[in-house]
Coordinates of C-alpha atoms and ligand atoms in Angstrom, one line a residue:
Chain A
X1 CA 19.4 9.4 7.5
X2 CA 20.8 6.6 6.8
X3 CA 19.9 4.0 3.9
X4 CA 21.8 1.2 3.0
X5 CA 20.7 -0.3 -0.4
X6 CA 21.4 -4.4 -1.4
X7 CA 22.6 -4.7 -4.4
X8 CA 22.9 -8.5 -6.6
X9 CA 24.9 -9.0 -9.5
X10 CA 22.8 -11.1 -12.1
X11 CA 22.7 -11.3 -16.1
X12 CA 21.3 -9.1 -18.0
X13 CA 17.1 -10.0 -18.5
X14 CA 17.9 -11.2 -21.8
X15 CA 20.6 -13.6 -21.4
X16 CA 20.8 -16.9 -22.4
X17 CA 20.5 -19.3 -19.9
X18 CA 23.0 -22.2 -20.4
X19 CA 25.1 -24.4 -17.9
X20 CA 28.9 -26.0 -18.0
X21 CA 30.6 -28.7 -16.6
X22 CA 28.0 -31.4 -16.0
X23 CA 24.9 -28.5 -15.8
X24 CA 26.9 -27.9 -11.9
X25 CA 27.8 -24.3 -13.3
X26 CA 26.1 -21.3 -14.7
X27 CA 27.7 -20.7 -17.8
X28 CA 28.8 -16.8 -17.9
X29 CA 29.8 -16.5 -21.5
X30 CA 29.1 -13.7 -23.7
X31 CA 26.4 -12.9 -20.7
X32 CA 26.3 -8.8 -19.9
X33 CA 25.7 -8.6 -16.1
X34 CA 23.5 -5.8 -14.4
X35 CA 22.4 -4.5 -11.3
X36 CA 19.3 -7.0 -10.3
X37 CA 15.8 -4.6 -11.7
X38 CA 14.7 -4.6 -8.4
X39 CA 17.3 -3.8 -6.8
X40 CA 17.8 -0.9 -9.4
X41 CA 14.1 0.3 -8.5
X42 CA 15.2 0.8 -4.4
X43 CA 18.3 2.2 -5.5
X44 CA 16.4 5.4 -7.4
X45 CA 13.8 5.5 -4.4
X46 CA 16.5 5.7 -2.4
X47 CA 18.6 8.9 -4.5
X48 CA 15.0 10.3 -5.3
X49 CA 15.0 10.3 -0.9
X50 CA 18.7 11.5 -0.5
X51 CA 17.5 14.4 -3.0
X52 CA 13.9 15.1 -1.1
X53 CA 15.0 14.4 2.4
X54 CA 18.5 14.1 2.2
X55 CA 20.5 11.3 2.9
X56 CA 23.7 8.9 3.1
X57 CA 23.2 5.8 0.5
X58 CA 26.0 2.9 0.8
X59 CA 25.1 0.2 -1.2
X60 CA 26.0 -3.1 -0.6
X61 CA 26.9 -6.5 -2.5
X62 CA 28.0 -9.9 -0.9
X63 CA 29.8 -10.9 -4.0
X64 CA 33.2 -11.7 -5.3
X65 CA 35.4 -8.7 -7.3
X66 CA 34.0 -9.3 -10.2
X67 CA 30.8 -7.5 -9.5
X68 CA 32.9 -4.1 -9.0
X69 CA 31.9 -2.8 -12.1
X70 CA 28.1 -3.5 -11.4
X71 CA 28.8 -1.5 -7.4
X72 CA 30.4 1.6 -9.5
X73 CA 27.2 1.9 -11.8
X74 CA 25.5 2.1 -8.4
X75 CA 27.8 4.6 -7.0
X76 CA 27.6 6.4 -10.3
X77 CA 23.5 6.7 -9.9
X78 CA 23.8 8.0 -6.7
X79 CA 24.9 5.7 -4.0
X80 CA 27.6 7.3 -1.6
X81 CA 30.1 4.7 -0.9
X82 CA 29.6 1.5 -0.7
X83 CA 30.8 -2.1 0.6
X84 CA 31.2 -5.2 -0.8
X85 CA 31.8 -9.1 1.2
X86 CA 34.0 -10.4 -0.5
X87 CA 32.5 -14.4 -0.8
X88 CA 30.3 -15.5 -3.1
X89 CA 26.7 -15.5 -2.6
X90 CA 25.8 -19.2 -2.5
X91 CA 22.5 -19.3 0.1
X92 CA 20.6 -16.8 1.0
X93 CA 20.5 -17.2 4.8
X94 CA 24.4 -16.8 4.4
X95 CA 23.9 -13.3 2.5
X96 CA 21.3 -12.3 4.8
X97 CA 23.8 -12.8 7.8
X98 CA 26.3 -11.1 6.1
X99 CA 24.1 -7.8 5.6
X100 CA 22.3 -8.1 9.1
X101 CA 25.8 -8.1 9.9
X102 CA 26.7 -4.9 8.7
X103 CA 24.1 -3.2 9.6
X104 CA 24.4 -4.2 13.5
X105 CA 27.1 -2.2 13.1
X106 CA 26.0 1.2 11.4
X107 CA 22.4 2.1 12.3
X108 CA 20.5 2.4 9.0
X109 CA 17.2 3.9 9.1
X110 CA 16.0 2.3 6.1
X111 CA 17.6 -1.1 4.2
X112 CA 16.2 -1.4 1.0
X113 CA 16.5 -4.2 -0.5
X114 CA 14.5 -5.8 -4.6
X115 CA 11.6 -7.7 -3.6
X116 CA 13.8 -11.1 -5.1
X117 CA 16.7 -11.6 -7.3
X118 CA 16.5 -12.7 -10.6
X119 CA 18.6 -15.4 -11.1
X120 CA 17.8 -17.1 -8.0
X121 CA 14.2 -15.7 -7.2
X122 CA 14.2 -16.7 -3.8
X123 CA 12.8 -13.5 -2.6
X124 CA 14.1 -14.3 1.3
X125 CA 17.4 -12.4 1.2
X126 CA 14.8 -9.4 3.2
X127 CA 12.5 -11.0 5.2
X128 CA 15.4 -13.1 6.8
X129 CA 17.2 -9.6 7.6
X130 CA 14.5 -8.1 8.9
X131 CA 14.1 -11.2 11.7
X132 CA 18.0 -11.6 12.1
X133 CA 18.1 -8.0 13.4
X134 CA 14.4 -7.8 14.6
X135 CA 12.9 -5.4 12.6
X136 CA 9.6 -5.4 10.6
X137 CA 10.3 -6.6 7.0
X138 CA 8.1 -5.5 4.8
X139 CA 7.6 -6.5 1.0
X140 CA 6.9 -6.5 -2.0
X141 CA 6.6 -2.3 -1.5
X142 CA 5.4 -0.6 -4.8
X143 CA 5.3 2.9 -3.2
X144 CA 7.3 4.3 -0.3
X145 CA 6.8 7.7 1.3
X146 CA 9.2 8.7 4.8
X147 CA 7.0 11.4 7.0
X148 CA 9.9 12.3 10.0
X149 CA 10.0 8.8 11.3
X150 CA 7.9 7.0 10.4
X151 CA 7.2 5.1 6.5
X152 CA 4.0 5.0 4.4
X153 CA 4.1 2.9 1.7
X154 CA 1.7 0.3 -0.4
X155 CA 2.8 -3.4 -0.4
X156 CA 1.0 -5.3 -3.4
X157 CA -1.2 -8.2 -2.8
X158 CA -2.9 -11.0 -4.7
X159 CA -5.2 -8.9 -7.0
X160 CA -5.1 -5.1 -5.6
X161 CA -2.9 -3.6 -3.0
X162 CA -2.6 -2.7 1.0
X163 CA -1.6 0.6 2.6
X164 CA 0.9 0.6 5.0
X165 CA 2.4 2.3 7.7
X166 CA 5.2 1.7 10.6
X167 CA 8.1 3.5 12.0
X168 CA 11.6 3.4 11.2
X169 CA 14.2 1.4 11.1
X170 CA 12.6 -1.0 8.8
X171 CA 13.7 -3.7 5.8
X172 CA 11.7 -3.0 2.7
X173 CA 11.6 -5.8 -0.6
X174 CA 10.7 -3.4 -3.2
X175 CA 9.1 -3.4 -6.7
X176 CA 8.5 -0.7 -9.4
X177 CA 6.1 1.3 -9.3
X178 CA 8.5 2.9 -6.5
X179 CA 10.7 5.0 -8.9
X180 CA 11.7 4.8 -12.3
X181 CA 15.0 3.2 -13.2
X182 CA 17.4 6.0 -13.1
X183 CA 20.8 6.1 -15.8
X184 CA 23.7 7.5 -14.4
X185 CA 25.2 10.5 -15.8
X186 CA 28.6 11.6 -17.1
X187 CA 29.1 13.3 -13.9
X188 CA 28.1 10.4 -11.6
X189 CA 29.6 7.7 -13.6
X190 CA 33.6 10.3 -12.8
X191 CA 32.3 10.7 -9.5
X192 CA 31.9 7.3 -8.6
X193 CA 35.5 5.9 -9.8
X194 CA 36.3 7.9 -6.7
X195 CA 33.8 6.9 -4.3
X196 CA 34.5 4.2 -1.7
X197 CA 34.4 0.9 -2.2
X198 CA 35.2 -0.6 1.2
X199 CA 35.6 -4.6 0.7
X200 CA 35.1 -6.8 3.8
X201 CA 35.6 -10.4 4.5
X202 CA 32.4 -12.4 5.5
X203 CA 31.2 -13.6 9.0
X204 CA 30.9 -17.3 8.6
X205 CA 30.6 -19.5 6.2
X206 CA 27.6 -21.6 7.2
X207 CA 25.6 -22.7 4.4
X208 CA 22.0 -24.6 4.8
X209 CA 21.8 -25.1 1.1
X210 CA 24.3 -26.3 -1.5
X211 CA 22.8 -26.2 -5.6
X212 CA 24.0 -29.7 -7.0
X213 CA 23.0 -29.5 -10.4
X214 CA 21.4 -27.7 -13.1
X215 CA 18.6 -28.0 -15.2
X216 CA 17.1 -26.4 -18.4
X217 CA 13.1 -27.1 -19.0
X218 CA 12.6 -29.0 -22.1
X219 CA 13.0 -27.6 -25.6
X220 CA 9.3 -26.2 -26.9
X221 CA 7.7 -27.7 -29.5
X222 CA 6.5 -26.3 -33.0
X223 CA 3.7 -24.2 -33.0
X224 CA 0.7 -25.1 -34.5
X225 CA -0.4 -22.4 -36.9
X226 CA -4.4 -21.6 -37.3
X227 CA -6.0 -19.7 -39.9
X228 CA -7.9 -16.0 -38.4
X229 CA -11.4 -17.3 -39.7
X230 CA -11.1 -20.7 -38.2
X231 CA -11.4 -20.6 -34.9
X232 CA -13.6 -22.8 -33.7
X233 CA -10.5 -25.1 -34.8
X234 CA -8.7 -23.4 -32.2
X235 CA -11.3 -23.8 -29.2
X236 CA -11.9 -27.5 -30.4
X237 CA -7.7 -28.3 -30.1
X238 CA -7.9 -26.7 -26.7
X239 CA -11.2 -28.7 -25.5
X240 CA -10.1 -32.2 -27.2
X241 CA -6.4 -32.3 -27.4
X242 CA -4.8 -30.3 -25.0
X243 CA -7.8 -30.7 -22.9
X244 CA -7.3 -27.1 -21.0
X245 CA -10.8 -25.4 -21.5
Chain B
X1 CA 8.9 -35.8 11.0
X2 CA 5.9 -33.9 10.8
X3 CA 4.8 -31.4 8.5
X4 CA 3.3 -28.3 9.5
X5 CA 1.7 -26.5 6.4
X6 CA 0.6 -23.0 6.5
X7 CA -2.4 -22.7 4.4
X8 CA -4.1 -18.8 3.2
X9 CA -7.9 -18.5 2.6
X10 CA -8.9 -16.0 0.0
X11 CA -12.7 -14.4 0.3
X12 CA -13.5 -17.1 3.4
X13 CA -12.0 -20.0 0.6
X14 CA -8.8 -21.6 1.3
X15 CA -6.9 -21.2 -1.8
X16 CA -6.3 -23.6 -4.3
X17 CA -2.5 -23.5 -3.8
X18 CA -2.9 -23.7 -0.5
X19 CA -4.7 -27.3 -1.0
X20 CA -1.6 -28.1 -3.1
X21 CA 0.4 -27.5 -0.2
X22 CA -1.1 -29.6 2.2
X23 CA -1.3 -32.5 -0.7
X24 CA 2.5 -32.1 -1.0
X25 CA 3.0 -32.0 3.1
X26 CA 0.8 -35.3 2.8
X27 CA 3.0 -36.8 0.1
X28 CA 6.6 -36.3 1.7
X29 CA 5.4 -37.9 5.1
X30 CA 2.4 -40.2 5.4
X31 CA 2.0 -39.2 8.9
X32 CA 0.2 -36.7 10.5
X33 CA 0.0 -33.7 8.7
X34 CA -1.3 -30.5 10.7
X35 CA -2.3 -27.1 9.1
X36 CA -2.4 -24.1 10.5
X37 CA -4.9 -20.7 9.3
X38 CA -4.9 -17.4 10.6
X39 CA -7.6 -14.9 10.7
X40 CA -11.5 -15.3 9.8
X41 CA -12.2 -18.6 8.0
X42 CA -15.4 -21.1 8.6
X43 CA -15.1 -24.1 10.4
X44 CA -16.2 -26.0 7.3
X45 CA -13.5 -24.5 5.0
X46 CA -10.5 -25.7 7.7
X47 CA -12.1 -29.0 8.1
X48 CA -12.3 -29.8 4.6
X49 CA -8.5 -29.8 4.3
X50 CA -8.6 -33.0 5.8
X51 CA -9.7 -34.1 1.6
X52 CA -6.4 -33.0 1.0
X53 CA -4.5 -34.5 3.8
X54 CA -4.7 -32.4 6.6
X55 CA -5.8 -35.0 9.7
X56 CA -5.5 -31.1 12.1
X57 CA -5.7 -27.2 11.3
X58 CA -4.7 -25.4 14.5
X59 CA -6.5 -22.2 13.7
X60 CA -5.6 -18.5 15.3
X61 CA -8.9 -16.8 14.7
X62 CA -7.7 -13.5 15.5
X63 CA -9.3 -10.8 14.1
X64 CA -6.3 -9.0 14.0
X65 CA -5.2 -11.3 11.7
X66 CA -7.5 -11.2 8.7
X67 CA -5.7 -8.6 7.1
X68 CA -1.3 -9.9 6.6
X69 CA 0.7 -8.7 9.2
X70 CA 4.2 -10.3 8.2
X71 CA 5.5 -10.2 11.3
X72 CA 3.0 -11.6 13.4
X73 CA 2.4 -14.1 11.0
X74 CA 5.9 -15.6 11.6
X75 CA 5.6 -15.0 14.8
X76 CA 2.3 -17.2 14.9
X77 CA 3.6 -19.5 12.7
X78 CA 6.9 -20.4 14.1
X79 CA 5.1 -21.0 17.5
X80 CA 3.1 -23.3 15.9
X81 CA 5.8 -24.8 14.6
X82 CA 8.0 -25.5 18.1
X83 CA 4.7 -26.9 19.6
X84 CA 3.8 -29.4 16.8
X85 CA 7.2 -30.5 17.1
X86 CA 7.2 -30.3 13.1
X87 CA 10.8 -30.7 11.2
X88 CA 9.1 -30.0 7.6
X89 CA 6.8 -26.2 7.0
X90 CA 5.1 -26.5 3.5
X91 CA 3.4 -23.3 2.2
X92 CA 2.7 -21.8 -0.8
X93 CA 4.9 -18.9 -2.4
X94 CA 2.2 -15.6 -2.5
X95 CA 2.8 -11.9 -1.8
X96 CA 2.3 -12.8 2.3
X97 CA 3.9 -16.5 2.6
X98 CA 7.4 -15.9 1.0
X99 CA 8.0 -12.8 2.7
X100 CA 6.4 -14.3 6.0
X101 CA 8.7 -17.9 4.9
X102 CA 11.8 -16.1 5.4
X103 CA 11.3 -14.8 9.0
X104 CA 10.2 -18.3 10.5
X105 CA 13.0 -20.0 8.5
X106 CA 15.2 -17.9 11.0
X107 CA 13.2 -18.3 13.9
X108 CA 13.2 -21.6 14.1
X109 CA 16.9 -22.1 12.3
X110 CA 14.8 -24.2 9.6
X111 CA 16.7 -24.3 5.3
X112 CA 14.1 -22.6 3.3
X113 CA 13.8 -23.1 -1.0
X114 CA 11.7 -21.7 -2.3
X115 CA 9.9 -21.8 -5.9
X116 CA 9.8 -25.5 -5.1
X117 CA 8.2 -27.7 -8.6
X118 CA 8.0 -31.0 -7.2
X119 CA 8.6 -33.6 -5.0
X120 CA 11.7 -33.9 -3.2
X121 CA 14.3 -37.2 -3.7
X122 CA 14.9 -38.4 -0.4
X123 CA 17.2 -41.3 -1.5
X124 CA 19.8 -39.5 -0.8
X125 CA 19.6 -37.1 1.3
X126 CA 17.1 -34.4 0.4
X127 CA 17.0 -32.8 -2.7
X128 CA 14.2 -30.3 -4.1
X129 CA 13.7 -29.1 -7.5
X130 CA 13.5 -25.5 -7.6
X131 CA 12.8 -22.9 -10.2
X132 CA 15.6 -20.4 -11.1
X133 CA 16.4 -17.4 -13.7
X134 CA 12.6 -16.4 -13.5
X135 CA 12.0 -19.7 -15.1
X136 CA 14.0 -20.2 -17.2
X137 CA 15.4 -23.0 -15.8
X138 CA 16.1 -25.2 -12.6
X139 CA 18.7 -26.4 -9.4
X140 CA 18.8 -29.2 -7.7
X141 CA 19.0 -28.6 -3.9
X142 CA 20.4 -29.8 -1.4
X143 CA 18.7 -29.2 2.0
X144 CA 21.4 -29.3 4.4
X145 CA 19.7 -29.0 7.7
X146 CA 16.6 -31.4 9.7
X147 CA 14.7 -28.5 10.0
X148 CA 13.6 -27.4 6.5
X149 CA 10.3 -25.1 4.8
X150 CA 9.4 -25.1 1.4
X151 CA 7.5 -22.4 -0.7
X152 CA 6.1 -24.7 -3.3
X153 CA 5.3 -22.7 -6.8
X154 CA 1.7 -23.2 -8.4
X155 CA 1.5 -27.2 -9.6
X156 CA 4.0 -28.5 -7.8
X157 CA 1.8 -31.6 -7.3
X158 CA -2.2 -32.5 -8.3
X159 CA -4.8 -31.9 -5.1
X160 CA -5.3 -34.7 -3.6
X161 CA -9.0 -35.1 -2.5
X162 CA -9.4 -38.8 -0.8
X163 CA -8.9 -37.5 2.5
X164 CA -11.5 -37.6 5.2
X165 CA -12.4 -34.4 7.8
X166 CA -9.9 -32.9 9.8
X167 CA -10.5 -31.9 13.2
X168 CA -9.6 -28.3 14.1
X169 CA -8.7 -26.7 17.5
X170 CA -8.4 -23.4 17.9
X171 CA -4.6 -21.7 18.5
X172 CA -3.5 -18.9 20.6
X173 CA -0.1 -17.6 19.8
X174 CA 1.4 -15.0 22.2
X175 CA 2.0 -12.0 19.8
X176 CA 3.2 -9.3 21.4
X177 CA 2.6 -5.3 20.0
X178 CA 5.7 -5.7 18.5
X179 CA 4.6 -8.2 16.7
X180 CA 1.5 -5.6 15.0
X181 CA 4.0 -3.1 15.3
X182 CA 3.3 -2.4 11.0
X183 CA 0.1 -1.2 10.3
X184 CA -2.4 -2.1 7.7
X185 CA -4.6 1.2 7.3
X186 CA -6.8 -0.1 3.9
X187 CA -7.2 -3.1 1.3
X188 CA -7.8 -2.1 -2.0
X189 CA -8.5 -5.3 -4.0
X190 CA -10.8 -6.6 -6.8
X191 CA -13.2 -8.6 -5.6
X192 CA -15.0 -10.9 -7.7
X193 CA -12.5 -11.8 -10.1
X194 CA -10.5 -14.5 -10.9
X195 CA -6.8 -13.9 -8.9
X196 CA -3.9 -14.0 -11.8
X197 CA -1.6 -15.8 -9.7
X198 CA -4.5 -18.8 -9.0
X199 CA -5.7 -19.0 -12.4
X200 CA -6.0 -21.4 -14.5
X201 CA -6.6 -19.7 -17.3
X202 CA -4.9 -16.4 -18.1
X203 CA -5.9 -13.7 -21.0
X204 CA -3.1 -11.2 -21.5
X205 CA -3.5 -7.5 -23.6
X206 CA -0.4 -5.7 -24.9
X207 CA 0.0 -2.4 -25.9
X208 CA -1.1 -4.1 -29.6
X209 CA -4.9 -3.1 -27.9
X210 CA -3.9 0.0 -28.3
X211 CA -5.4 1.4 -25.4
X212 CA -7.3 0.9 -22.4
X213 CA -10.9 1.6 -24.0
X214 CA -10.2 -1.5 -26.1
X215 CA -9.9 -3.6 -22.6
X216 CA -14.0 -4.9 -23.5
X217 CA -12.4 -7.6 -25.9
X218 CA -10.0 -9.0 -23.8
X219 CA -12.9 -8.7 -20.7
X220 CA -15.1 -10.7 -23.0
X221 CA -13.4 -13.1 -23.5
X222 CA -11.5 -14.3 -20.2
X223 CA -14.8 -14.2 -19.0
X224 CA -15.8 -16.7 -21.4
X225 CA -13.3 -19.2 -20.7
X226 CA -13.4 -18.2 -17.2
X227 CA -9.8 -16.5 -16.5
X228 CA -8.2 -13.8 -15.4
X229 CA -6.6 -10.9 -17.5
X230 CA -3.2 -10.2 -17.0
X231 CA -1.2 -7.3 -19.5
X232 CA 2.3 -6.6 -20.6
X233 CA 4.4 -3.7 -18.5
X234 CA 4.3 -1.0 -20.7
X235 CA 0.5 -1.8 -20.3
X236 CA 0.8 -1.6 -16.5
X237 CA 3.2 1.6 -17.2
X238 CA 0.5 3.7 -19.0
X239 CA -2.2 2.9 -16.3
X240 CA -4.2 1.2 -19.2
X241 CA -4.2 -1.2 -16.2
X242 CA -3.7 -1.7 -12.4
X243 CA -0.5 -2.9 -11.6
X244 CA -1.2 -6.2 -10.2
X245 CA -1.7 -7.4 -13.6
X246 CA 1.2 -7.0 -15.3
X247 CA 2.9 -10.3 -15.9
X248 CA 6.6 -11.3 -16.6
X249 CA 10.2 -10.9 -15.0
X250 CA 9.5 -7.4 -13.2
X251 CA 6.1 -8.6 -12.5
X252 CA 3.6 -11.7 -11.8
X253 CA 4.6 -15.1 -12.7
X254 CA 1.8 -17.3 -13.9
X255 CA 1.2 -20.9 -14.1
X256 CA -1.7 -21.8 -15.7
X257 CA -2.6 -24.5 -17.4
X258 CA -4.0 -22.1 -20.7
X259 CA -1.9 -18.8 -21.4
X260 CA -3.6 -16.4 -23.9
X261 CA -1.8 -13.4 -25.2
X262 CA -3.3 -10.8 -27.1
X263 CA -1.1 -7.8 -28.9
X264 CA 1.6 -8.9 -26.8
X265 CA 4.9 -9.0 -29.0
X266 CA 7.0 -11.9 -26.9
X267 CA 10.2 -10.2 -25.4
X268 CA 12.2 -12.2 -23.4
X269 CA 11.2 -10.6 -20.2
X270 CA 7.3 -11.0 -20.9
X271 CA 8.1 -14.5 -21.7
X272 CA 9.9 -14.5 -18.4
X273 CA 7.2 -14.4 -16.5
X274 CA 4.7 -17.0 -18.6
X275 CA 6.8 -19.7 -19.1
X276 CA 5.8 -22.6 -17.0
X277 CA 2.3 -22.3 -18.8
X278 CA 1.1 -25.6 -19.7
X279 CA -0.3 -24.3 -23.1
X280 CA 0.5 -20.9 -24.8
X281 CA -1.7 -19.6 -27.2
X282 CA -0.7 -16.4 -29.4
X283 CA -3.0 -14.3 -31.2
X284 CA -0.6 -11.4 -32.8
X285 CA -1.2 -9.5 -36.8
X286 CA 2.4 -9.9 -36.9
X287 CA 3.6 -13.3 -38.1
X288 CA 7.1 -12.1 -37.1
X289 CA 5.9 -11.5 -33.4
X290 CA 8.6 -13.6 -31.3
X291 CA 5.8 -14.3 -29.1
X292 CA 4.6 -17.4 -31.8
X293 CA 8.2 -19.2 -30.8
X294 CA 7.4 -20.0 -27.2
X295 CA 3.5 -20.5 -28.3
X296 CA 2.0 -24.2 -29.0
X297 CA -1.0 -22.4 -30.8
X298 CA -1.4 -19.5 -33.1
X299 CA -3.4 -17.0 -35.4
X300 CA -1.9 -14.4 -37.2
X301 CA -5.0 -11.8 -37.1
X302 CA -6.1 -8.7 -35.7
X303 CA -7.2 -9.1 -32.1
X304 CA -10.3 -6.8 -32.4
X305 CA -11.5 -9.2 -35.2
X306 CA -9.7 -12.2 -33.5
X307 CA -10.9 -12.0 -30.1
X308 CA -14.9 -11.8 -30.5
X309 CA -15.2 -14.5 -32.7
X310 CA -13.5 -16.9 -30.8
X311 CA -15.1 -15.6 -28.0
X312 CA -18.5 -16.7 -29.5
X313 CA -16.8 -19.9 -30.4
X314 CA -15.9 -21.0 -27.1
X315 CA -19.4 -19.9 -25.4
X316 CA -21.0 -21.8 -29.2
X317 CA -18.2 -24.7 -27.4
X318 CA -19.7 -25.0 -23.8
Ligands
FAD1 C1 14.7 -5.2 -16.9 C2 13.4 -5.2 -17.8 C3 12.0 -6.0 -17.1 C4 10.8 -6.0 -17.7 N1 10.1 -7.1 -17.4 C5 9.1 -6.6 -18.2 C6 8.0 -7.6 -17.8 O1 7.6 -8.0 -16.7 N2 6.5 -7.4 -18.5 C7 7.2 -7.4 -19.4 O2 5.3 -7.4 -20.1 N3 7.6 -6.6 -20.5 C8 8.7 -6.2 -19.9 N4 9.5 -5.6 -19.8 C9 9.8 -4.9 -21.5 C10 9.7 -5.7 -22.2 O3 11.1 -6.0 -22.7 C11 8.9 -5.1 -23.7 O4 9.4 -3.7 -24.0 C12 6.9 -5.4 -23.7 O5 6.8 -6.8 -22.9 C13 6.6 -5.2 -24.6 O6 5.1 -5.1 -24.0 P1 3.9 -5.1 -25.2 O7 4.1 -6.8 -25.8 O8 2.8 -5.5 -25.0 O9 4.6 -4.3 -26.9 P2 5.1 -4.1 -27.9 O10 6.6 -4.4 -27.8 O11 4.8 -2.3 -28.5 O12 3.8 -5.4 -28.6 C14 2.5 -5.2 -29.2 C15 2.4 -6.0 -30.0 O13 1.0 -6.0 -30.7 C16 0.8 -6.5 -31.7 N5 -0.2 -6.0 -32.7 C17 -0.1 -4.4 -33.1 N6 -1.1 -4.2 -32.7 C18 -2.0 -5.6 -32.9 C19 -3.9 -5.5 -33.2 N7 -4.1 -5.0 -34.0 N8 -3.9 -6.7 -33.2 C20 -2.9 -7.5 -32.5 N9 -1.7 -7.4 -32.2 C21 -1.1 -6.1 -32.6 C22 2.2 -5.9 -32.5 O14 2.8 -6.8 -33.6 C23 3.4 -6.2 -31.4 O15 3.7 -7.3 -31.7 C24 10.9 -5.5 -19.1 C25 12.2 -5.1 -19.5 C26 12.6 -4.1 -19.0 C27 14.0 -4.0 -19.7
AMP2 N1 24.9 -11.3 -2.9 C1 24.0 -9.8 -2.7 N2 24.2 -9.4 -2.5 C2 23.5 -8.3 -1.7 N3 22.1 -8.4 -1.9 C3 21.3 -9.1 -1.8 C4 22.0 -10.0 -2.7 N4 21.5 -11.2 -2.6 C5 20.5 -11.0 -2.6 N5 20.2 -9.5 -2.5 C6 18.9 -8.9 -2.1 O1 18.1 -9.9 -1.6 C7 16.5 -9.1 -2.3 C8 16.4 -10.3 -2.6 O2 16.8 -11.6 -2.8 P1 16.6 -13.3 -3.1 O3 16.0 -13.4 -1.7 O4 17.7 -13.8 -3.8 O5 15.5 -12.9 -3.7 C9 17.7 -8.4 -3.6 O6 17.1 -8.1 -4.2 C10 19.3 -7.2 -2.9 O7 18.6 -6.2 -3.2

């Protein structure tokens, strides 16, 4: 089985988000970068499938050279090789085109992604890649079992889940509890240094959208504390001041 | 310019977020707004879309679409989009709408922007504001192509209710076997409850509640407020509550008018899922809990004492 895992290189979930250059650029000073948490789940499931079924795992990132430590981490967790498409991922469709282009040349059985990236939260790339390759795309996928050429999955829906089956190849956008995040061990970290990381140039530069400016939400006002023995004051405030109940 | 709006029904009722999408469609284009609904929905429900601004409703009354088959939905919507000559598709972000819209975008060659939070600025080009970094910031995005798809976050606009009845026509897209290559064998759904992503009030419990057997205090308060219940990630990881109730960075992002957090410390990853709530109430026995910094109202106290009293006070105020 050949599995492609597409990973993002994103600010750690505890990062303070701020912007520079008159709010036109993300301020990356002091920010730690990680594999997108959802992508990390996909990668963990891919590694489990490799252990149980045998698989060749390729990780793919569309990003500039600064993403390589994040890609190496994915190799340390258990991917066999990596591809970096050398371009800044400024538009989802552009990213989807790059991924589809690599996939067309490689016949992957599974293309695993996260349900969404945690920077732009688009939740779009897997659907776009599915359509570009004319393959089914399914998201958000909570569990994944492979039985021969069939994938059995559960997909989260509002208020529950549904059981889904489809033949490989497939494009999936994954989330928990598909697998537990894996922490690379020493051997993984050592071997990651020598695993192949191929850099390729992007196939097009067609941007459909352009981010012009960023904004931060207005600062939250002071919290009003209410005595635990006087909860009716809270009800009164919610009813008559906030008017939400 | 002509607008198509994809609407979803839940338990026979058009979702509130879909009514927001129709209202949004009407506000960006004073011309005719067409809605499309798939699967079994009562005709009276469809007609009522007129009050939010739809003139026509295309109804694909195909039983196979009673469940959300992503590929088939995308094909049907793309065909409707071409048929009405739409230039903009509007829909609500949801577990179905989002994956469907990505495929439609490629099919019809449209720019897709998701998590849109307000009406576009059309004074110079077409600029939309979207939520990014899981609610921690916004981006103003210039949409370049003529064809556009806007997937809205909840509360992008209020629901309009002053239109007249819409006309409903049946629409039969040419769906192939390939569109049904993915089979949905079964669905498990909480019935009768308020769905978390749609809820106007949410009461969430965290590890501070100590165990699943104690959830009745949360459920009772939720019931008297007409709220949905949510939880923190460790709570769903330990299977105290189902996964679809997990709120935060890696779970559901909610935008209610009131979010009540009980026994949740307020880790940044939890806050990421609740930061677009209008009001936040925090109940925690630790006065130093970080959640208080993100709250509008706070009570320091033991959940097991405060919640029953609060439920009683809510009932008394009805
Ligand atoms: C990449 C990543 C993604 C994550 N995504 C999410 C996410 O989506 N959602 C999420 O929730 N977490 C997420 N987390 C986990 C997050 O960091 C916290 O660990 C988690 O939110 C803590 O849950 P909690 O507040 O329920 O538990 P705790 O942090 O253990 O807090 C329990 C709270 O209950 C209070 N308490 C105890 N007893 C009582 C009582 N009797 N009455 C009242 N209060 C009481 C305590 O004072 C404490 O503040 C993520 C973490 C990472 C690393
Ligand atoms: N720059 C990128 N490089 C590789 N994969 C990506 C990139 N951006 C998004 N993806 C994949 O697409 C998924 C959904 O991303 P998004 O549509 O941006 O929310 C992510 O979880 C990744 O798996």
